[in-house]
Coordinates of C-alpha atoms and ligand atoms in Angstrom, one line a residue:
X1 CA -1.5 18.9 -18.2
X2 CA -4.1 21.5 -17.2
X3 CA -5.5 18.9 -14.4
X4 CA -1.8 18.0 -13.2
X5 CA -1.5 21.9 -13.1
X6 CA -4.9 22.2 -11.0
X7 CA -4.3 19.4 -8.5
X8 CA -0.7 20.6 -8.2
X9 CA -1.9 24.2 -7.0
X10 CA -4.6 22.7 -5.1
X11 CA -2.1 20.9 -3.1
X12 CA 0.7 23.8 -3.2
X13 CA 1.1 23.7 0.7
X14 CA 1.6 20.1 1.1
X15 CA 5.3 19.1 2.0
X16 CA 6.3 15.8 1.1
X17 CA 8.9 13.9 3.4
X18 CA 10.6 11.1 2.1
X19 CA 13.1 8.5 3.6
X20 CA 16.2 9.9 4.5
X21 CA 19.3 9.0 6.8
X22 CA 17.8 9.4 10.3
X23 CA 15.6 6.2 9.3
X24 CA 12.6 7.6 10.8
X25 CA 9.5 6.5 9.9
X26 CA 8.7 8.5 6.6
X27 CA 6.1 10.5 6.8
X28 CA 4.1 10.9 3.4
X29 CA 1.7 13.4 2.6
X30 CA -1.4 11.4 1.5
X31 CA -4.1 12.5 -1.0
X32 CA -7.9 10.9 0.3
X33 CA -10.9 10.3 -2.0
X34 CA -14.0 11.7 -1.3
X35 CA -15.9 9.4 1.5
X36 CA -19.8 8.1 0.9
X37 CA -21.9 6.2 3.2
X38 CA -22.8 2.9 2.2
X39 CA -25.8 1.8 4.3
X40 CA -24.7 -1.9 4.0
X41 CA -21.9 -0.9 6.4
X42 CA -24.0 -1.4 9.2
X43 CA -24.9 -5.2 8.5
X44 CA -21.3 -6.3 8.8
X45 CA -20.8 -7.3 12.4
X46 CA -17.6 -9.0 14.1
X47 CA -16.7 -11.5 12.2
X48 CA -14.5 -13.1 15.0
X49 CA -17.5 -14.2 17.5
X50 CA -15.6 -13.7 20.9
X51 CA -14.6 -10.3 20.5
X52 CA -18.0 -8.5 20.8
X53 CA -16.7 -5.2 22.5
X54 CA -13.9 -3.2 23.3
X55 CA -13.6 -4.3 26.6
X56 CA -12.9 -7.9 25.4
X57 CA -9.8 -6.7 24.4
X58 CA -6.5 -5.8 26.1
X59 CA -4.2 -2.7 24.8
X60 CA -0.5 -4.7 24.9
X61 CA 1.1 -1.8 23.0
X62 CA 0.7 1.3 20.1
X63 CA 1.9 -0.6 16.8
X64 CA 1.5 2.6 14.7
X65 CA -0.3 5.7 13.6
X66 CA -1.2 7.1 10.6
X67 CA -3.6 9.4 9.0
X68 CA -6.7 6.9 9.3
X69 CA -5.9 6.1 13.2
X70 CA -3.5 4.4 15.9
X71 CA -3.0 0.8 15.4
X72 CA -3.1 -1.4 18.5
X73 CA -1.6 -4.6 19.4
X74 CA -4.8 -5.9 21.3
X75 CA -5.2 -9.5 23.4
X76 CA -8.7 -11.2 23.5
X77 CA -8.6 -11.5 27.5
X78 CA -10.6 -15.6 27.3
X79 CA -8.5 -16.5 24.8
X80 CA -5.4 -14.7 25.1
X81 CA -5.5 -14.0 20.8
X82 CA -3.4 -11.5 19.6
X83 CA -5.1 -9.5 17.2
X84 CA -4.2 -5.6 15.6
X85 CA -6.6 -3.0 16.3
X86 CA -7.1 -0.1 14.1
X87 CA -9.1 2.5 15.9
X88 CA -10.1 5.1 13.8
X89 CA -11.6 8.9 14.9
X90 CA -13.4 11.8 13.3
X91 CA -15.7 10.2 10.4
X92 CA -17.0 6.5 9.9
X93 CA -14.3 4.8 7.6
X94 CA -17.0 3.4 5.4
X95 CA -15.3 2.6 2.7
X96 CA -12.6 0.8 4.6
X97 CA -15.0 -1.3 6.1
X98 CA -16.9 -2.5 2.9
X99 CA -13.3 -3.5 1.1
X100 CA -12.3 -5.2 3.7
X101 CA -15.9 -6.9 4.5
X102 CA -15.7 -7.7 0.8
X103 CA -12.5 -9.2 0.1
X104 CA -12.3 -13.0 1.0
X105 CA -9.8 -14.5 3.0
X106 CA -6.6 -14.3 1.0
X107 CA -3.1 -15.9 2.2
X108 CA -1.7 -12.4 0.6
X109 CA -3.9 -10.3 2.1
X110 CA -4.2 -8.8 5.9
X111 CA -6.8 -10.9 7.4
X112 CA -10.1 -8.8 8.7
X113 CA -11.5 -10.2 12.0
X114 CA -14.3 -7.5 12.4
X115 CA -15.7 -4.0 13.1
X116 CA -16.3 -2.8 17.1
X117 CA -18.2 0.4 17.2
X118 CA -16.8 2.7 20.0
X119 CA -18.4 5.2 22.1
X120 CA -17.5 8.9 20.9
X121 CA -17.4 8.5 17.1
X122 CA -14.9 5.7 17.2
X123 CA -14.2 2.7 15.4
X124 CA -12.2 -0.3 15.6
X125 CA -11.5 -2.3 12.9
X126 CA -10.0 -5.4 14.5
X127 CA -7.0 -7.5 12.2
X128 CA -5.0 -10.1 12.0
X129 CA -1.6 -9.1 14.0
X130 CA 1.3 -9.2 11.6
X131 CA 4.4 -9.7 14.4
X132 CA 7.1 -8.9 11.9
X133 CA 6.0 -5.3 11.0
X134 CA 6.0 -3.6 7.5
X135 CA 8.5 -3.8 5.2
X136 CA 10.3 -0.6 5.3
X137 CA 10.7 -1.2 8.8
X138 CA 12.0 -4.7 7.9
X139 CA 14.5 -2.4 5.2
X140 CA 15.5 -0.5 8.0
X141 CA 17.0 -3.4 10.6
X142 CA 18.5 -5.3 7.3
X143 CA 22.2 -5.7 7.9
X144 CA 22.4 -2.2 8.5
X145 CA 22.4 -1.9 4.5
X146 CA 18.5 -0.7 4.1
X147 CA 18.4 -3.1 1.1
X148 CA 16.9 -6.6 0.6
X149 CA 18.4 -9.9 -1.7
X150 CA 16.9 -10.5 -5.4
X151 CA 16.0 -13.7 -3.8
X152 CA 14.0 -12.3 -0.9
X153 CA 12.1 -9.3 -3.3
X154 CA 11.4 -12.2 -6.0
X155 CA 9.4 -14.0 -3.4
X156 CA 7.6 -10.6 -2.0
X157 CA 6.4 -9.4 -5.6
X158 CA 5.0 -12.8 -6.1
X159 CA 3.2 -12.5 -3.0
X160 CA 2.3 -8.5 -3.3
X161 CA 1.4 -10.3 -6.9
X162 CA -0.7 -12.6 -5.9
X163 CA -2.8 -10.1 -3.0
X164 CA -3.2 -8.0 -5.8
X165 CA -4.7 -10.2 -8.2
X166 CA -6.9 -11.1 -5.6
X167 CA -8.4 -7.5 -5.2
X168 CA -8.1 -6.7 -9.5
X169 CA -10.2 -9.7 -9.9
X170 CA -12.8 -8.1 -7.3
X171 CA -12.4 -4.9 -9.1
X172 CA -10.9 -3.4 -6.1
X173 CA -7.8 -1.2 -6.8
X174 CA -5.7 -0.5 -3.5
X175 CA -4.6 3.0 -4.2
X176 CA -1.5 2.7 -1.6
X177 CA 1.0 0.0 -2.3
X178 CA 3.9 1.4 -0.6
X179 CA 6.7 -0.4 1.9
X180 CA 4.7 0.9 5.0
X181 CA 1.6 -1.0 4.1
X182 CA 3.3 -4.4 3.1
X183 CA 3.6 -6.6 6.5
X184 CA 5.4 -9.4 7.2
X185 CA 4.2 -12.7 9.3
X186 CA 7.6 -13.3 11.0
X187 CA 7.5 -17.3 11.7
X188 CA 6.9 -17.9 7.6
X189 CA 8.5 -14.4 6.3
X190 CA 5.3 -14.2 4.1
X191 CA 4.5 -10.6 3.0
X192 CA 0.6 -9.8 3.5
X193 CA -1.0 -6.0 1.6
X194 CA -2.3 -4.1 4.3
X195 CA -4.5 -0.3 4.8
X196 CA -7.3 0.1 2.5
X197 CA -7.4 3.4 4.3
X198 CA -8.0 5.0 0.2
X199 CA -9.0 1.7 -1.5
X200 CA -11.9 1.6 -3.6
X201 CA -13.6 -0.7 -5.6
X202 CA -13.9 0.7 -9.5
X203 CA -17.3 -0.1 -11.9
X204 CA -15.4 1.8 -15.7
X205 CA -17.2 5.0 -15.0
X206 CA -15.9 7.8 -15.3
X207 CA -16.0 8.4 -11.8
X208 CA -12.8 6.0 -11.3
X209 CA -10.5 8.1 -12.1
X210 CA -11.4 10.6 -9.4
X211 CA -11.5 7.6 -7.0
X212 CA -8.4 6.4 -7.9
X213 CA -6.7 9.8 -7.1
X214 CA -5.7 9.3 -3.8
X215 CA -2.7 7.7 -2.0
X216 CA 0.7 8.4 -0.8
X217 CA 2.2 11.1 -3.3
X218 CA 5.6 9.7 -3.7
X219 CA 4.1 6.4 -4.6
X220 CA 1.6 7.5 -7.2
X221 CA 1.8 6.5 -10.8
X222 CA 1.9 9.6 -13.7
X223 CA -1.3 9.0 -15.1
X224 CA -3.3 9.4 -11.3
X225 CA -1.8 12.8 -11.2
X226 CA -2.3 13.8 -15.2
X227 CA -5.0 11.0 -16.9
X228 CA -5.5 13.4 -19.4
X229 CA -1.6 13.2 -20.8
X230 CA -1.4 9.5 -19.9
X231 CA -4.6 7.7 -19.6
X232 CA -6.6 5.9 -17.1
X233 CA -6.6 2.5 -16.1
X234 CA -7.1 2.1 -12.4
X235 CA -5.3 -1.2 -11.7
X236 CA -2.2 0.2 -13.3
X237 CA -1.3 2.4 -10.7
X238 CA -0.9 -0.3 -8.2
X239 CA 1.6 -2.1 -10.5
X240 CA 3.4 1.4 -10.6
X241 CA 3.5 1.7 -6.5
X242 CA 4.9 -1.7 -6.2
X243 CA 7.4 -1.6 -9.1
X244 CA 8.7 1.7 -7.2
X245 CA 8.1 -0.3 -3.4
X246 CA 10.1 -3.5 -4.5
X247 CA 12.8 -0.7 -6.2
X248 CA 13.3 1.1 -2.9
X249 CA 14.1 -1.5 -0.8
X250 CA 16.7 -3.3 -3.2
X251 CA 18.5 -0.2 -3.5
X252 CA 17.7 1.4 0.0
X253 CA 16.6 4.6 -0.8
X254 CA 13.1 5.8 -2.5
X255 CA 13.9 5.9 -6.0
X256 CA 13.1 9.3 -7.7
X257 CA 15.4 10.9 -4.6
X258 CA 19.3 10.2 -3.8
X259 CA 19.6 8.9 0.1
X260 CA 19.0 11.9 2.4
X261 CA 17.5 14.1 -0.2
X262 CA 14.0 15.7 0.6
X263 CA 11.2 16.8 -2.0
X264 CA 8.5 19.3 -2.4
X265 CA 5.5 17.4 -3.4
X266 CA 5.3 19.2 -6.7
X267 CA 8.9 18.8 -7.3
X268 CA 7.9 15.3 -6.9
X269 CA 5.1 15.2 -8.9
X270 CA 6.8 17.0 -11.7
X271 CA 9.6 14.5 -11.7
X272 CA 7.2 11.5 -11.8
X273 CA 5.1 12.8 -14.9
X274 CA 7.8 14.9 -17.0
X275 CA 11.2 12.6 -16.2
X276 CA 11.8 9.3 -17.3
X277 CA 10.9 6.4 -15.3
X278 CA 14.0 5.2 -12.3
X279 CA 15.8 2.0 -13.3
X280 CA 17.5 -0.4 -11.7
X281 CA 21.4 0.0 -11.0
X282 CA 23.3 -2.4 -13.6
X283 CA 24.4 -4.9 -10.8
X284 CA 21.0 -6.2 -10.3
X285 CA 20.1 -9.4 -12.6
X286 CA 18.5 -9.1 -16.0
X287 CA 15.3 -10.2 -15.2
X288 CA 14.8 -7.9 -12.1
X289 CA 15.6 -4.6 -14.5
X290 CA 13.2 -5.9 -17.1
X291 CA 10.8 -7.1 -14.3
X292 CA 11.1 -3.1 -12.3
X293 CA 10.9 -1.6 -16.2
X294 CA 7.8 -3.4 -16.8
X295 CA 6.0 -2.0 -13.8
X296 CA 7.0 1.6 -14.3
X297 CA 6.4 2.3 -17.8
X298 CA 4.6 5.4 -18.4
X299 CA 3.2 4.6 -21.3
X300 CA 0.1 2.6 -19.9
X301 CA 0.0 0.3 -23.0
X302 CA 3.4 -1.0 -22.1
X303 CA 3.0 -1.2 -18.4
X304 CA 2.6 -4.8 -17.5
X305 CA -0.8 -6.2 -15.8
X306 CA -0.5 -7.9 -13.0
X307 CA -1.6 -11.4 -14.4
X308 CA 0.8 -10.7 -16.9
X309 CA 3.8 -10.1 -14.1
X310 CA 2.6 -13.3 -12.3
X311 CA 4.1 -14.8 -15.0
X312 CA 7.2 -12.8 -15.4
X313 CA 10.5 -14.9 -15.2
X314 CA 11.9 -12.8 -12.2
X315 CA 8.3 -13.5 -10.1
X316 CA 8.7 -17.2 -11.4
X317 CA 11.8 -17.3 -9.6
X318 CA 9.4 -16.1 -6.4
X319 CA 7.0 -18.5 -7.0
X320 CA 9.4 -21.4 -6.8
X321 CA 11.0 -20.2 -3.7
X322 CA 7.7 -19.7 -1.9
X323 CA 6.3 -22.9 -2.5
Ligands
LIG401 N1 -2.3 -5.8 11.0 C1 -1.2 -5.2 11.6 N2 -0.3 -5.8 12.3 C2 0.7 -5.2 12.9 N3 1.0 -3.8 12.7 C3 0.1 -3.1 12.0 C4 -1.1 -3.7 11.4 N4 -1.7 -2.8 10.7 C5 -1.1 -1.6 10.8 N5 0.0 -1.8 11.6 C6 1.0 -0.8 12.0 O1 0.3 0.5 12.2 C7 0.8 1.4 11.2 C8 -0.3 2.3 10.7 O2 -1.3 1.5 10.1 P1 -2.1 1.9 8.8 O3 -1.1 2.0 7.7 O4 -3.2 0.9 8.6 O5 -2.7 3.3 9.2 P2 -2.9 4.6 8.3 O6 -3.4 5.6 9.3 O7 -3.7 4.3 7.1 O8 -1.4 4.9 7.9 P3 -0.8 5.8 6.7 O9 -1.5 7.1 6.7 O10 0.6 5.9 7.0 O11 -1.1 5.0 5.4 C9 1.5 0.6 10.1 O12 2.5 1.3 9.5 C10 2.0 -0.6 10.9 O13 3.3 -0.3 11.5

């Protein structure tokens, strides 16, 4: 309790906004890990031959912004690709780079095309263009309801399932599973895990745990804010994010919040590591509740892996649709 107590007055002036009726984008404080240098970063090159420079590339459009960059929709001028390109100021995103250069291709996973150094301390980290947005943004234009089917959030934790597995087995925890960061390829309505902006790969030091803590508040797990009342286990805390993600946009609204309400971060954090864990409302199926209970157990011995959800009955019912 003492270090939930500590980081909480460390981060007394942060304000957290959270979804709310206007349907703007929400803007979430985020916690970063300390950066490093890795001097492997330099080695990795672009990946995607053609594009060896900036000026290869055409700006079509500003897909986004966040606190690692802007995000542009980019066209390779020879061969008219479309491609997403993060450019990125003030400070090398290192460890960005070296998840990204180190996770294979995955169909669940935003695909990396390659790093473009820029003049004046910039970087671009080129991407595969995901045409259908993120998720909450998807939420947002949904029948004007905010909310998603059973059917269609089945299918996305099988897929958010099976990106994360990819990374787990790698040993690389994401850090910021939220609805933002999970976009969708329009033609096939796959979901892909995007932003590694805080991701980090974990080795069982001791050290994880401070790596670990970082993220969008709202979305962290109890024991990433108080490991010494609940534990560490890095991987869990992605399980957490998305049990809380795949929550918000059945029911519309960011769970721990009623629609339109707005939270102080360390009202927030409070609620997450003294109050007992959201549930589902009683209309949604069996096996969803169990399948949302599983993730957001507090109790870390309780709280489902995610090779053990893969095979939960709810994702099974995913699986078959997505095949
Ligand atoms: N590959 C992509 N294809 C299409 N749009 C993208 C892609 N990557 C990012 N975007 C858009 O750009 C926005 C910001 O991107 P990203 O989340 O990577 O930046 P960030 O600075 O880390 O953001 P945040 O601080 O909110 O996590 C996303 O919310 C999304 O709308």
């Amino acid at each position: 309790m003492a270090l939930l107590q500590k980081r909480l007055n460390l981060k007394l002036d942060l304000h957290i906004e959270l979804p709310h009726d206007d349907q703007t984008l929400p803007k979430i404080d985020k916690i970063f890990p300390t950066r490093f240098t890795n001097p492997l970063i330099t080695n990795i090159s672009t990946t995607t031959q053609q594009v060896a420079c900036k000026a290869d590339l055409e700006k079509l459009q500003v897909l986004g912004s966040g606190s690692g960059g802007i995000v542009y929709k980019v066209r390779h001028k020879k061969t008219s690709a479309i491609y997403a390109l993060k450019v990125v100021r003030g400070g090398h995103p290192d460890q960005e780079i070296e998840i990204l250069g180190s996770v294979d291709q995955s169909p669940f996973i935003v695909g990396f095309r390659g790093i473009l150094e820029e003049q004046f301390g910039e970087v671009g980290i080129l991407l595969e263009y995901m045409d259908g947005g993120s998720l909450d943004n998807l939420v947002k234009k949904t029948n004007g309801s905010n909310t998603l089917s059973e059917e269609t959030i089945a299918r996305i934790a099988f897929q958010v399932l099976s990106g994360l597995d990819h990374l787990h087995t790698r040993k690389i925890v994401h850090c910021d599973i939220k609805p933002a960061n999970l976009m969708i390829d329009k033609t096939t309505m796959n979901v892909k895990i995007a932003d590694f902006g805080v991701s980090c790969k974990v080795t069982g030091s001791e050290e994880d745990q401070s790596k670990t803590y970082a993220g969008t508040c709202a979305y962290m797990s109890p024991e990433r804010f108080d490991p010494y009342t609940y534990g560490c286990n890095p991987f869990a805390g992605d399980v957490w994010s998305l049990g809380l993600s795949l929550m918000e946009v059945f029911i519309g609204y960011y769970p721990y919040l009623k629609p339109g309400q707005k939270a102080e971060s360390t009202a927030l954090m409070f609620e997450i590591c003294m109050e007992e864990p959201p549930s589902l409302p009683n209309h949604a199926s069996e096996d969803f509740r169990n399948f949302i209970n599983c993730c957001l157990h507090k109790d870390l011995a309780k709280r489902w892996s995610v090779s053990q959800l893969l095979f939960h009955p709810f994702v099974l019912r995913g699986r078959s649709s997505n095949s």
